[in-house]
Amino acid sequence: MEHNYVISLCCPDRIGVVASVSGFIAEHGGWIVESSQHSDPAGYFFMRTEIRASSLPFGTEEFRDRFSRIAEDFQMVWKICDTAVRRKVVILVSKYDHCLSDLLYRWRNQDFSFDIPCVISNHEDLRSMVEWHGIPYHHVPVTKDNKAAAFAEIERLFNDAGGDVMVLARFMQIIPPDLCERLPGRIINIHHSFLPSFVGAKPYHQAFARGVKLIGATCHYVTADLDAGPIIEQDVIRVDHSHDPSTMVRLGRDVEKNVLSRGLRYHVEERILLQGSRTVILS
Amino acid sequence: MEHNYVISLCCPDRIGVVASVSGFIAEHGGWIVESSQHSDPAGYFFMRTEIRASSLPFGTEEFRDRFSRIAEDFQMVWKICDTAVRRKVVILVSKYDHCLSDLLYRWRNQDFSFDIPCVISNHEDLRSMVEWHGIPYHHVPVTKDNKAAAFAEIERLFNDAGGDVMVLARFMQIIPPDLCERLPGRIINIHHSFLPSFVGAKPYHQAFARGVKLIGATCHYVTADLDAGPIIEQDVIRVDHSHDPSTMVRLGRDVEKNVLSRGLRYHVEERILLQGSRTVILS
Amino acid sequence: MEHNYVISLCCPDRIGVVASVSGFIAEHGGWIVESSQHSDPAGYFFMRTEIRASSLPFGTEEFRDRFSRIAEDFQMVWKICDTAVRRKVVILVSKYDHCLSDLLYRWRNQDFSFDIPCVISNHEDLRSMVEWHGIPYHHVPVTKDNKAAAFAEIERLFNDAGGDVMVLARFMQIIPPDLCERLPGRIINIHHSFLPSFVGAKPYHQAFARGVKLIGATCHYVTADLDAGPIIEQDVIRVDHSHDPSTMVRLGRDVEKNVLSRGLRYHVEERILLQGSRTVILS
Amino acid sequence: MEHNYVISLCCPDRIGVVASVSGFIAEHGGWIVESSQHSDPAGYFFMRTEIRASSLPFGTEEFRDRFSRIAEDFQMVWKICDTAVRRKVVILVSKYDHCLSDLLYRWRNQDFSFDIPCVISNHEDLRSMVEWHGIPYHHVPVTKDNKAAAFAEIERLFNDAGGDVMVLARFMQIIPPDLCERLPGRIINIHHSFLPSFVGAKPYHQAFARGVKLIGATCHYVTADLDAGPIIEQDVIRVDHSHDPSTMVRLGRDVEKNVLSRGLRYHVEERILLQGSRTVILS
């Protein structure tokens, strides 16, 4: 089956970056399938290039070696990934199943390419649905008293599963700051508001109280700072005076799952580059 | 020319409100053109009914007299308006012309029905455009030192023009609290963010800094509380990492003018009923 | 549990319709939860009213008897439904599971209220998913040679299940004209294009060939006239030159399932009234 | 003032295109401001690169000379444009002013960069508005009997004005096939439907009759084949049963003007490349 290499990089902007990267690729016969770039006014350059693997005479290891000189010259932060190696997405859920359900559907239908080595939950409710898909389900109860131990267990399960990214699919628990710091840019959350409005608990109730005419959802990287990490994707849906908070919860589910799945797709396809607290999405 | 009467009302919800209102209308041969209602979970009932004027044997005065008994019975806050009497919209602008330009276009094209008795500005820049439309333009400079006098002059011009509603079409000045209080539900502002995010100055710069993926605009009634009045209408537009604040300003103009004109239409068509700090839009 | 009666009606427009209906309701103490109406320029009047069942001293039977005089006077086509009696939705699928999957999710989550007495398919592929939900799955192979017998079997299963509405959730088979005629306004299809563009087979390929910038989906009632029945709901999604037909298929799935579920919700909540080949959606 | 060179090209896809182009640019010190590309599955490659003019030691003439060898090697169809040289947009209108009004607003506000050397109309109605902007207005009556002469005159005026592109801003006249052929990819029309639905006259009436739930507009290049030229941009707006054709006309105006202005911006910024009857928009 055809697979590609994805090179994504960021460096200070300078004449010749594209020429060097594309020159290197062409020199080795690399066939570019897709490429996009961004020159930031602040002086940074971002690039993502997808190359047909079969067109290159070597694999990612040797690519890494050979490309390193260019990378150093331009002070690049960069990586190369093989689309044949699927990202391992560990999903954390609580009792709500809409985001989990949607991710399982997209995984089943290969809507985009990723693996789910396991699902972790602080409740038993969604076990049957997950196991029907042939995916292991780990129950880790989280209480006021066992928070540290529970999250240690979650981290252990994540590592044992070889998790690349942890997705909080409406997990309803705050991730301890030290875990956030050990997995920078590797924990993705879906928040059920259009951030920065309505951080914290019960955002639909906050939205109702303020009388907004659109409600939204935000997919973002988790940092130690609650609901303040870099935003990956957002969307909104129209509401009106006839919608009470419980109707907003129902309508919002569709936005939440769409926003989360789009954000996760950007992540596993290596389309997201970080620039401070902002994201560059090369699609 | 055909015109209609618009009855809009709010009262504690009770059995028989619709029956009484529609019974009264039918009894006098009233032909209902359009009607909508809302029962709030909090126990309030809202209704807007549009009746063909020619179907009734009397005008708004006599309607008011005859209907008053029902209105009292149900403790209604209500009014009746004649669509033949166009709302007088006094527009306040500064130097940006996108919202003004759009409102002038919609007035010219009778996109919806309203009059513009005059435009007031703290700058001379837009005089020619306004006067080309045959509309008076008043220049009232506002400085740090003359704020009170300037707003007194603005209020006088508004009253002399018989203004029904004052529209801040990117006016860039804060309305004094006492003026807000003298014109409750009669001053409409367009704020260039998706409130409650990014209140105050330079919202597009705030949006850029936070890295949001959608920017928006909010049309709201002005109260003494800055950018916190009841929201009438909102909308958003997608942005990405390639959009700097100045591009957001450009893209945002389209959202601002659309949101303002929709909000103003709801107002002049008597579609907006207030419920505390929230709006009920009966469309 | 609280349930409501839904009265939906259509009649020639005349003074007094609302007064009569709401007068009747008020007279018997009926508490109106929600009501909407539409006066068509062509002279027809449409109304849908939802009344709290517990507020009336009688049930739907007696309502029918007592209301019949008013209904006759105004030449109404009307019905009353009890929200406690869930509509029975029989789903027909082929091999694609996105629409089915979405409907099962919404059924599980009570996104809106309906029952699925059974799923019928011309393939075995989706049996396990359906049966996991505890819903019977009937396999009725359809071939060129057995079409009449197969559809007779499908109709029998539909009737045995007490089906109220048949949903073609990407069923990929053309319903025989006589079956369409026996179930007018009771078969709902999702077509994967923005009708009337791209009727018939492979609409995404047609859309790609024409180079459109938006692709869509249409939920409509099935008539003997292929893809030409009354449209219930439509939506679109943006595409560009980089999307080939297979990508459109993937992106289109999300639109299809959303459009179908919204259309089905309107149907089971008795919000759809037919006016010739057009639908009036009272929401 | 800072200006850029825009190189846009199309060629058979081959290893080394990007390397050659970007190598050439880097070799001469060219600073890339923005770049995007597209590899078509059919084997064609499309690229648009914007270079800061001041970073190159030569102008467009010498660029053309020096680049020609690479262009030949790769069999490129290509061009270079200077953003300092504004595209001359000749606007043709009839009596409706919404698209014209919007383009004049965007021109005044430099929403994007273009010139309007003149406006041509078969009616006198919009003269005053155009002349207020200081733009010449030519009245060329078109009747059944003078069609050939009238269009000869229009073509002469277009050529005398040095027109780069002719925009039919709701011109309401069919352009003669021979004129279409003399200006391939240089006549832009806005059609008031979501093509390919509702070609020809009165599309909103057609949309109403079919009962669609969204109406749209299409910006496309004009070819001898009516409403069938390559689509540049499209958008839609939601309608419902309460909207009669005249309301659709009013609502549709907003979509038409937005779609036309976006399409025209792509054109004057050299973002559109043609691939048969489809457009590649490199934005």
PDB file of N, CA and C in Angstrom, chain D residues 32-88:
ATOM      1  N   ILE D  32      10.337  35.075  -0.427  1.00  0.00           N
ATOM      2  CA  ILE D  32       8.988  34.559  -0.658  1.00  0.00           C
ATOM      3  C   ILE D  32       8.055  34.991   0.466  1.00  0.00           C
ATOM      4  N   VAL D  33       7.001  35.662   0.082  1.00  0.00           N
ATOM      5  CA  VAL D  33       6.042  36.188   1.043  1.00  0.00           C
ATOM      6  C   VAL D  33       4.926  35.172   1.279  1.00  0.00           C
ATOM      7  N   GLU D  34       4.568  34.467   0.230  1.00  0.00           N
ATOM      8  CA  GLU D  34       3.435  33.553   0.282  1.00  0.00           C
ATOM      9  C   GLU D  34       3.595  32.583  -0.873  1.00  0.00           C
ATOM     10  N   SER D  35       3.250  31.314  -0.650  1.00  0.00           N
ATOM     11  CA  SER D  35       3.368  30.357  -1.743  1.00  0.00           C
ATOM     12  C   SER D  35       2.396  29.220  -1.529  1.00  0.00           C
ATOM     13  N   SER D  36       1.738  28.802  -2.603  1.00  0.00           N
ATOM     14  CA  SER D  36       0.907  27.618  -2.473  1.00  0.00           C
ATOM     15  C   SER D  36       0.926  26.841  -3.772  1.00  0.00           C
ATOM     16  N   GLN D  37       0.616  25.565  -3.678  1.00  0.00           N
ATOM     17  CA  GLN D  37       0.743  24.688  -4.833  1.00  0.00           C
ATOM     18  C   GLN D  37      -0.313  23.596  -4.786  1.00  0.00           C
ATOM     19  N   HIS D  38      -0.524  22.947  -5.901  1.00  0.00           N
ATOM     20  CA  HIS D  38      -1.500  21.871  -5.973  1.00  0.00           C
ATOM     21  C   HIS D  38      -1.051  20.841  -6.994  1.00  0.00           C
ATOM     22  N   SER D  39      -1.004  19.578  -6.563  1.00  0.00           N
ATOM     23  CA  SER D  39      -0.683  18.478  -7.481  1.00  0.00           C
ATOM     24  C   SER D  39      -1.980  17.762  -7.810  1.00  0.00           C
ATOM     25  N   ASP D  40      -2.369  17.866  -9.040  1.00  0.00           N
ATOM     26  CA  ASP D  40      -3.620  17.256  -9.447  1.00  0.00           C
ATOM     27  C   ASP D  40      -3.435  15.760  -9.715  1.00  0.00           C
ATOM     28  N   PRO D  41      -4.413  14.932  -9.290  1.00  0.00           N
ATOM     29  CA  PRO D  41      -4.293  13.487  -9.567  1.00  0.00           C
ATOM     30  C   PRO D  41      -4.146  13.210 -11.069  1.00  0.00           C
ATOM     31  N   ALA D  42      -4.672  14.115 -11.908  1.00  0.00           N
ATOM     32  CA  ALA D  42      -4.583  13.914 -13.357  1.00  0.00           C
ATOM     33  C   ALA D  42      -3.175  14.212 -13.894  1.00  0.00           C
ATOM     34  N   GLY D  43      -2.247  14.601 -13.010  1.00  0.00           N
ATOM     35  CA  GLY D  43      -0.871  14.767 -13.460  1.00  0.00           C
ATOM     36  C   GLY D  43      -0.451  16.194 -13.757  1.00  0.00           C
ATOM     37  N   TYR D  44      -1.224  17.163 -13.293  1.00  0.00           N
ATOM     38  CA  TYR D  44      -0.817  18.549 -13.491  1.00  0.00           C
ATOM     39  C   TYR D  44      -0.403  19.186 -12.177  1.00  0.00           C
ATOM     40  N   PHE D  45       0.509  20.124 -12.307  1.00  0.00           N
ATOM     41  CA  PHE D  45       1.015  20.820 -11.132  1.00  0.00           C
ATOM     42  C   PHE D  45       0.716  22.308 -11.275  1.00  0.00           C
ATOM     43  N   PHE D  46       0.242  22.905 -10.195  1.00  0.00           N
ATOM     44  CA  PHE D  46      -0.134  24.325 -10.182  1.00  0.00           C
ATOM     45  C   PHE D  46       0.606  25.008  -9.040  1.00  0.00           C
ATOM     46  N   MET D  47       1.087  26.219  -9.283  1.00  0.00           N
ATOM     47  CA  MET D  47       1.838  26.905  -8.227  1.00  0.00           C
ATOM     48  C   MET D  47       1.646  28.406  -8.348  1.00  0.00           C
ATOM     49  N   ARG D  48       1.583  29.047  -7.201  1.00  0.00           N
ATOM     50  CA  ARG D  48       1.513  30.513  -7.130  1.00  0.00           C
ATOM     51  C   ARG D  48       2.462  30.966  -6.035  1.00  0.00           C
ATOM     52  N   THR D  49       3.394  31.847  -6.395  1.00  0.00           N
ATOM     53  CA  THR D  49       4.385  32.323  -5.432  1.00  0.00           C
ATOM     54  C   THR D  49       4.428  33.842  -5.475  1.00  0.00           C
ATOM     55  N   GLU D  50       4.444  34.434  -4.287  1.00  0.00           N
ATOM     56  CA  GLU D  50       4.489  35.889  -4.207  1.00  0.00           C
ATOM     57  C   GLU D  50       5.834  36.279  -3.591  1.00  0.00           C
ATOM     58  N   ILE D  51       6.593  37.125  -4.319  1.00  0.00           N
ATOM     59  CA  ILE D  51       7.953  37.505  -3.897  1.00  0.00           C
ATOM     60  C   ILE D  51       8.006  39.012  -3.662  1.00  0.00           C
ATOM     61  N   ARG D  52       8.670  39.407  -2.599  1.00  0.00           N
ATOM     62  CA  ARG D  52       8.847  40.843  -2.348  1.00  0.00           C
ATOM     63  C   ARG D  52       9.684  41.425  -3.486  1.00  0.00           C
ATOM     64  N   ALA D  53       9.158  42.416  -4.202  1.00  0.00           N
ATOM     65  CA  ALA D  53       9.844  42.971  -5.383  1.00  0.00           C
ATOM     66  C   ALA D  53      11.225  43.521  -5.027  1.00  0.00           C
ATOM     67  N   SER D  54      11.291  44.187  -3.881  1.00  0.00           N
ATOM     68  CA  SER D  54      12.554  44.839  -3.506  1.00  0.00           C
ATOM     69  C   SER D  54      13.682  43.852  -3.221  1.00  0.00           C
ATOM     70  N   SER D  55      13.313  42.567  -3.043  1.00  0.00           N
ATOM     71  CA  SER D  55      14.357  41.589  -2.733  1.00  0.00           C
ATOM     72  C   SER D  55      15.061  41.082  -3.990  1.00  0.00           C
ATOM     73  N   LEU D  56      14.490  41.356  -5.155  1.00  0.00           N
ATOM     74  CA  LEU D  56      15.097  40.888  -6.410  1.00  0.00           C
ATOM     75  C   LEU D  56      15.897  42.015  -7.064  1.00  0.00           C
ATOM     76  N   PRO D  57      16.982  41.657  -7.733  1.00  0.00           N
ATOM     77  CA  PRO D  57      17.826  42.687  -8.342  1.00  0.00           C
ATOM     78  C   PRO D  57      17.303  43.127  -9.707  1.00  0.00           C
ATOM     79  N   PHE D  58      16.181  42.589 -10.142  1.00  0.00           N
ATOM     80  CA  PHE D  58      15.652  42.972 -11.462  1.00  0.00           C
ATOM     81  C   PHE D  58      14.121  43.028 -11.442  1.00  0.00           C
ATOM     82  N   GLY D  59      13.558  43.558 -12.512  1.00  0.00           N
ATOM     83  CA  GLY D  59      12.099  43.696 -12.607  1.00  0.00           C
ATOM     84  C   GLY D  59      11.449  42.536 -13.337  1.00  0.00           C
ATOM     85  N   THR D  60      10.179  42.700 -13.663  1.00  0.00           N
ATOM     86  CA  THR D  60       9.427  41.596 -14.261  1.00  0.00           C
ATOM     87  C   THR D  60       9.957  41.222 -15.651  1.00  0.00           C
ATOM     88  N   GLU D  61      10.404  42.226 -16.438  1.00  0.00           N
ATOM     89  CA  GLU D  61      10.941  41.972 -17.775  1.00  0.00           C
ATOM     90  C   GLU D  61      12.099  40.974 -17.714  1.00  0.00           C
ATOM     91  N   GLU D  62      13.085  41.328 -16.899  1.00  0.00           N
ATOM     92  CA  GLU D  62      14.282  40.498 -16.816  1.00  0.00           C
ATOM     93  C   GLU D  62      13.962  39.157 -16.159  1.00  0.00           C
ATOM     94  N   PHE D  63      13.028  39.183 -15.201  1.00  0.00           N
ATOM     95  CA  PHE D  63      12.591  37.933 -14.589  1.00  0.00           C
ATOM     96  C   PHE D  63      12.074  37.010 -15.685  1.00  0.00           C
ATOM     97  N   ARG D  64      11.233  37.567 -16.547  1.00  0.00           N
ATOM     98  CA  ARG D  64      10.642  36.797 -17.642  1.00  0.00           C
ATOM     99  C   ARG D  64      11.741  36.156 -18.506  1.00  0.00           C
ATOM    100  N   ASP D  65      12.725  36.965 -18.891  1.00  0.00           N
ATOM    101  CA  ASP D  65      13.834  36.469 -19.708  1.00  0.00           C
ATOM    102  C   ASP D  65      14.575  35.327 -19.026  1.00  0.00           C
ATOM    103  N   ARG D  66      15.001  35.612 -17.798  1.00  0.00           N
ATOM    104  CA  ARG D  66      15.844  34.651 -17.092  1.00  0.00           C
ATOM    105  C   ARG D  66      15.099  33.371 -16.737  1.00  0.00           C
ATOM    106  N   PHE D  67      13.811  33.500 -16.443  1.00  0.00           N
ATOM    107  CA  PHE D  67      13.048  32.341 -16.000  1.00  0.00           C
ATOM    108  C   PHE D  67      12.618  31.458 -17.166  1.00  0.00           C
ATOM    109  N   SER D  68      12.698  32.022 -18.382  1.00  0.00           N
ATOM    110  CA  SER D  68      12.097  31.333 -19.535  1.00  0.00           C
ATOM    111  C   SER D  68      12.692  29.931 -19.770  1.00  0.00           C
ATOM    112  N   ARG D  69      13.983  29.763 -19.442  1.00  0.00           N
ATOM    113  CA  ARG D  69      14.606  28.458 -19.665  1.00  0.00           C
ATOM    114  C   ARG D  69      13.939  27.384 -18.791  1.00  0.00           C
ATOM    115  N   ILE D  70      13.753  27.715 -17.502  1.00  0.00           N
ATOM    116  CA  ILE D  70      13.074  26.785 -16.587  1.00  0.00           C
ATOM    117  C   ILE D  70      11.649  26.518 -17.070  1.00  0.00           C
ATOM    118  N   ALA D  71      10.980  27.577 -17.463  1.00  0.00           N
ATOM    119  CA  ALA D  71       9.589  27.452 -17.924  1.00  0.00           C
ATOM    120  C   ALA D  71       9.507  26.502 -19.115  1.00  0.00           C
ATOM    121  N   GLU D  72      10.468  26.644 -20.016  1.00  0.00           N
ATOM    122  CA  GLU D  72      10.459  25.748 -21.175  1.00  0.00           C
ATOM    123  C   GLU D  72      10.737  24.307 -20.779  1.00  0.00           C
ATOM    124  N   ASP D  73      11.754  24.120 -19.940  1.00  0.00           N
ATOM    125  CA  ASP D  73      12.118  22.775 -19.467  1.00  0.00           C
ATOM    126  C   ASP D  73      10.900  22.012 -18.938  1.00  0.00           C
ATOM    127  N   PHE D  74      10.106  22.725 -18.171  1.00  0.00           N
ATOM    128  CA  PHE D  74       8.980  22.055 -17.519  1.00  0.00           C
ATOM    129  C   PHE D  74       7.668  22.238 -18.274  1.00  0.00           C
ATOM    130  N   GLN D  75       7.742  22.823 -19.481  1.00  0.00           N
ATOM    131  CA  GLN D  75       6.542  23.072 -20.300  1.00  0.00           C
ATOM    132  C   GLN D  75       5.470  23.841 -19.529  1.00  0.00           C
ATOM    133  N   MET D  76       5.933  24.889 -18.871  1.00  0.00           N
ATOM    134  CA  MET D  76       5.008  25.668 -18.040  1.00  0.00           C
ATOM    135  C   MET D  76       4.171  26.625 -18.874  1.00  0.00           C
ATOM    136  N   VAL D  77       2.900  26.764 -18.490  1.00  0.00           N
ATOM    137  CA  VAL D  77       2.109  27.933 -18.846  1.00  0.00           C
ATOM    138  C   VAL D  77       2.225  28.816 -17.618  1.00  0.00           C
ATOM    139  N   TRP D  78       2.758  30.000 -17.782  1.00  0.00           N
ATOM    140  CA  TRP D  78       3.046  30.791 -16.577  1.00  0.00           C
ATOM    141  C   TRP D  78       2.925  32.279 -16.831  1.00  0.00           C
ATOM    142  N   LYS D  79       2.853  33.051 -15.786  1.00  0.00           N
ATOM    143  CA  LYS D  79       3.000  34.503 -15.905  1.00  0.00           C
ATOM    144  C   LYS D  79       3.505  35.120 -14.608  1.00  0.00           C
ATOM    145  N   ILE D  80       4.036  36.345 -14.774  1.00  0.00           N
ATOM    146  CA  ILE D  80       4.477  37.100 -13.607  1.00  0.00           C
ATOM    147  C   ILE D  80       3.736  38.433 -13.628  1.00  0.00           C
ATOM    148  N   CYS D  81       3.249  38.844 -12.481  1.00  0.00           N
ATOM    149  CA  CYS D  81       2.537  40.123 -12.386  1.00  0.00           C
ATOM    150  C   CYS D  81       3.122  40.921 -11.241  1.00  0.00           C
ATOM    151  N   ASP D  82       2.990  42.216 -11.357  1.00  0.00           N
ATOM    152  CA  ASP D  82       3.479  43.131 -10.329  1.00  0.00           C
ATOM    153  C   ASP D  82       2.260  43.668  -9.585  1.00  0.00           C
ATOM    154  N   THR D  83       2.224  43.473  -8.260  1.00  0.00           N
ATOM    155  CA  THR D  83       1.050  43.936  -7.510  1.00  0.00           C
ATOM    156  C   THR D  83       0.940  45.460  -7.538  1.00  0.00           C
ATOM    157  N   ALA D  84       2.025  46.143  -7.940  1.00  0.00           N
ATOM    158  CA  ALA D  84       1.946  47.607  -8.047  1.00  0.00           C
ATOM    159  C   ALA D  84       1.104  48.033  -9.251  1.00  0.00           C
ATOM    160  N   VAL D  85       0.973  47.130 -10.208  1.00  0.00           N
ATOM    161  CA  VAL D  85       0.155  47.425 -11.385  1.00  0.00           C
ATOM    162  C   VAL D  85      -1.244  46.869 -11.128  1.00  0.00           C
ATOM    163  N   ARG D  86      -2.172  47.741 -10.790  1.00  0.00           N
ATOM    164  CA  ARG D  86      -3.504  47.273 -10.417  1.00  0.00           C
ATOM    165  C   ARG D  86      -4.283  46.798 -11.633  1.00  0.00           C
ATOM    166  N   ARG D  87      -5.020  45.732 -11.455  1.00  0.00           N
ATOM    167  CA  ARG D  87      -5.883  45.213 -12.508  1.00  0.00           C
ATOM    168  C   ARG D  87      -7.001  46.217 -12.799  1.00  0.00           C
ATOM    169  N   LYS D  88      -7.282  46.378 -14.090  1.00  0.00           N
ATOM    170  CA  LYS D  88      -8.343  47.302 -14.497  1.00  0.00           C
ATOM    171  C   LYS D  88      -9.643  46.535 -14.702  1.00  0.00           C
TER     172      LYS D  88
END
